Short mmCIF file of C-alpha atoms in Angstrom, two decimals:
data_model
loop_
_atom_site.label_atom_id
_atom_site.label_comp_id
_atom_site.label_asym_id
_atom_site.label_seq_id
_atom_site.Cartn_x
_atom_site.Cartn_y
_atom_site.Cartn_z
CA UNK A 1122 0.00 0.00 0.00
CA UNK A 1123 1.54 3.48 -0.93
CA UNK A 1124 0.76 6.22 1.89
CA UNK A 1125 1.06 9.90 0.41
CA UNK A 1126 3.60 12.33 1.87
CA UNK A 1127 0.58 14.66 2.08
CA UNK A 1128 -0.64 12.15 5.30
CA UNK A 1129 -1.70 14.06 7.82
CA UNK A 1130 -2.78 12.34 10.43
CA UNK A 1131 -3.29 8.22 11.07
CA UNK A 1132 -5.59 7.05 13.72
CA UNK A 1133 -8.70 4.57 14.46
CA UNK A 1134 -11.69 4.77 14.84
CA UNK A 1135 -15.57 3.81 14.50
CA UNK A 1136 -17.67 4.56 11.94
CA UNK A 1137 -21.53 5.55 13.83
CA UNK A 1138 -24.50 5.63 12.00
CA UNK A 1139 -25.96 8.87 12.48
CA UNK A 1140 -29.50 8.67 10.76
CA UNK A 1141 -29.34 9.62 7.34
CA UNK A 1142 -25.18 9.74 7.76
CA UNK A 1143 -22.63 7.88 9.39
CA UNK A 1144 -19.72 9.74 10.91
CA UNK A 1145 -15.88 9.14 11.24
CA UNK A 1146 -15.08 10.50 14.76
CA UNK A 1147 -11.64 12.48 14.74
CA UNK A 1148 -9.76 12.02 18.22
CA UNK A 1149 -9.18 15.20 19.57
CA UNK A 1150 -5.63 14.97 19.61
CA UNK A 1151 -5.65 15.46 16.06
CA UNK A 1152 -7.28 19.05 16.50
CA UNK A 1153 -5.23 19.99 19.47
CA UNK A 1154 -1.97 19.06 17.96
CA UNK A 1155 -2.90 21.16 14.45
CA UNK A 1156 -2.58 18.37 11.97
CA UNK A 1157 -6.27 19.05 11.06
CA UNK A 1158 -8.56 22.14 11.77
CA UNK A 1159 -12.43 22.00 12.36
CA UNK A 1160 -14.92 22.98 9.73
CA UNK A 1161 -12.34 22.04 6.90
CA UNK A 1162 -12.56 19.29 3.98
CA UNK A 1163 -10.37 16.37 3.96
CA UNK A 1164 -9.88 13.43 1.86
CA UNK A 1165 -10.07 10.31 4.05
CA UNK A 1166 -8.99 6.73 3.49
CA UNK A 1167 -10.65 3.64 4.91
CA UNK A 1168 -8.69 0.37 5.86
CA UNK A 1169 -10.83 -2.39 6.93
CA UNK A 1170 -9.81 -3.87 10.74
CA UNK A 1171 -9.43 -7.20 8.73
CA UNK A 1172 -5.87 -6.32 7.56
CA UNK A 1173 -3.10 -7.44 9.01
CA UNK A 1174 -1.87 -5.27 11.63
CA UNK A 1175 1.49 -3.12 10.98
CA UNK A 1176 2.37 -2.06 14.39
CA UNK A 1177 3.38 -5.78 15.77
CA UNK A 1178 4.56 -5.70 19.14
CA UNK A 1179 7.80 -6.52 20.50
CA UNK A 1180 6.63 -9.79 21.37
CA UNK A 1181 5.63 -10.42 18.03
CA UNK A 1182 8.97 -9.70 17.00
CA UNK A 1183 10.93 -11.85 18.75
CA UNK A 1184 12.91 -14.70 16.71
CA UNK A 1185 12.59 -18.14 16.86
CA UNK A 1186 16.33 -19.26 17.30
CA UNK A 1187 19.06 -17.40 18.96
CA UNK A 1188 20.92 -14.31 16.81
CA UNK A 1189 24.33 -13.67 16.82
CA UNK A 1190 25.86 -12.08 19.34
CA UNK A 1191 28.23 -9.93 17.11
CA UNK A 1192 26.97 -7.58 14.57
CA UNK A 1193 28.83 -6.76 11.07
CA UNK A 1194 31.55 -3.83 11.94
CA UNK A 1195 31.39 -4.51 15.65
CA UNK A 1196 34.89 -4.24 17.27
CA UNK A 1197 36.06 -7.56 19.76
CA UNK A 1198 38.92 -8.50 21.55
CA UNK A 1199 39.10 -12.11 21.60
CA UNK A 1200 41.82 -14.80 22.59
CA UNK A 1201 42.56 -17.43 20.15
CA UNK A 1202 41.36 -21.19 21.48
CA UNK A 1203 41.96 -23.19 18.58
CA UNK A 1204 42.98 -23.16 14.46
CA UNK A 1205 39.95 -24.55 12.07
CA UNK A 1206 41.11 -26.80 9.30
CA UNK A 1207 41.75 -24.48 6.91
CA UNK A 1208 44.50 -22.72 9.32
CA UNK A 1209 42.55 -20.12 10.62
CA UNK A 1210 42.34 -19.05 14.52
CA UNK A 1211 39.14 -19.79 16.29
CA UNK A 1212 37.23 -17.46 18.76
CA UNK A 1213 34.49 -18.56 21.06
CA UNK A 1214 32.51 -15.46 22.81
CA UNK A 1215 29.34 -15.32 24.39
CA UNK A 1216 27.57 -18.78 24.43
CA UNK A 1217 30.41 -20.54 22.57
CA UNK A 1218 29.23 -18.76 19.55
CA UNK A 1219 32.62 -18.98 17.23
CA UNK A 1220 34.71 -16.31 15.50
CA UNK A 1221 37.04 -17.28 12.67
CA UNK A 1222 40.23 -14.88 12.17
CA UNK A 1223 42.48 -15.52 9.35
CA UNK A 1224 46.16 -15.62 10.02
CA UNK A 1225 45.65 -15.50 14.09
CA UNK A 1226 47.66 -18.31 15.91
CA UNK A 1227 46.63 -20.53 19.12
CA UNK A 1228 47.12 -18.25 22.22
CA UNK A 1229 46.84 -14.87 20.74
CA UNK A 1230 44.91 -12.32 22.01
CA UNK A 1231 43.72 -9.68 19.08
CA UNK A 1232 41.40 -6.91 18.29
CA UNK A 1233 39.16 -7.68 15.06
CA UNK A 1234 36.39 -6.11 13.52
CA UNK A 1235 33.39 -8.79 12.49
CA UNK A 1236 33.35 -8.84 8.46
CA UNK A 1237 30.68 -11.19 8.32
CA UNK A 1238 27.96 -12.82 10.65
CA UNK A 1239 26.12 -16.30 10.30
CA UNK A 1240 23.71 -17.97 12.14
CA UNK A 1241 26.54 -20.28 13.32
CA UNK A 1242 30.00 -17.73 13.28
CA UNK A 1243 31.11 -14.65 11.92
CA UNK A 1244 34.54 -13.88 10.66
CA UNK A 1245 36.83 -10.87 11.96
CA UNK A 1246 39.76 -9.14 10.36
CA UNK A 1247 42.78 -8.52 12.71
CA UNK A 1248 43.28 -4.81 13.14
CA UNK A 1249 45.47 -5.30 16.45
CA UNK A 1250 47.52 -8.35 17.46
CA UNK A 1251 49.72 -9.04 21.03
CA UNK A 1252 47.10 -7.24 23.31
#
C-alpha cells in the first residue's frame, strides 16, 4: 500500500450511523496538535480492521532461534582457542558462539572487527595483534 507524503494524520476509529449519515469521529488529539482544523474538507482513506496489523509488538517480534551475538563492523577483543582446518584461529565469545580470524595463531589475544555474521560464526579481520 503506498501512503502519500501529504498524510496528515493516522488514527482509528468507529464509523456511527448517524441517521441519514454515518460519521468518522476524529480524536481530539488530532485538533489539538494542528494536523487538522475544524470545519475544513479532507480526503479520508478507509482500511478495513481485517488487515493485518502493521504495528506488531515486540513480542511479536521476537525470533525463533538465537541471533548472533556480534553484529557486522562490531569491534572484539578475543583470545585465540583453537585453528579450524583451513588454518585459521578460532574465537568462542558469548555462548560458545565462534569467530574465525584468518592468520591468528593458538594463544593470541587480538582486536578484530566482524566482516561477516552467520547464524553459526562470523569472521573478523585482525586490526590489532599481542594485546
Amino acid at each position: 500500500m503506498e501512503i502519500s507524503d501529504k498524510l496528515l494524520c493516522l488514527f482509528s476509529a468507529d464509523v456511527s450511523d448517524d441517521g441519514d449519515r454515518y460519521v468518522v469521529e476524529v480524536p481530539r488529539r488530532e485538533i489539538e496538535t494542528g494536523s487538522i482544523e475544524p470545519g475544513e474538507t479532507y480526503r479520508v482513506a478507509l482500511i478495513s480492521s481485517d488487515v493485518e496489523r502493521t504495528n506488531e509488538t515486540d513480542e511479536d517480534n521476537v525470533p525463533s532461534e538465537p541471533q548472533p551475538p556480534v553484529e557486522a563492523g562490531e569491534i572484539r577483543y578475543v583470545e585465540i582457542e583453537d585453528i579450524g582446518k583451513q588454518g585459521d584461529g578460532i574465537a568462542r565469545v558469548e555462548r560458545g558462539y565462534v569467530i574465525i580470524v584468518p592468520g591468528a595463531d593458538v594463544g593470541e589475544r587480538v582486536k578484530v572487527e566482524v566482516t561477516e555474521v552467520k547464524s553459526n560464526f562470523a569472521v573478523g579481520e585482525i586490526i590489532e595483534e599481542d594485546l
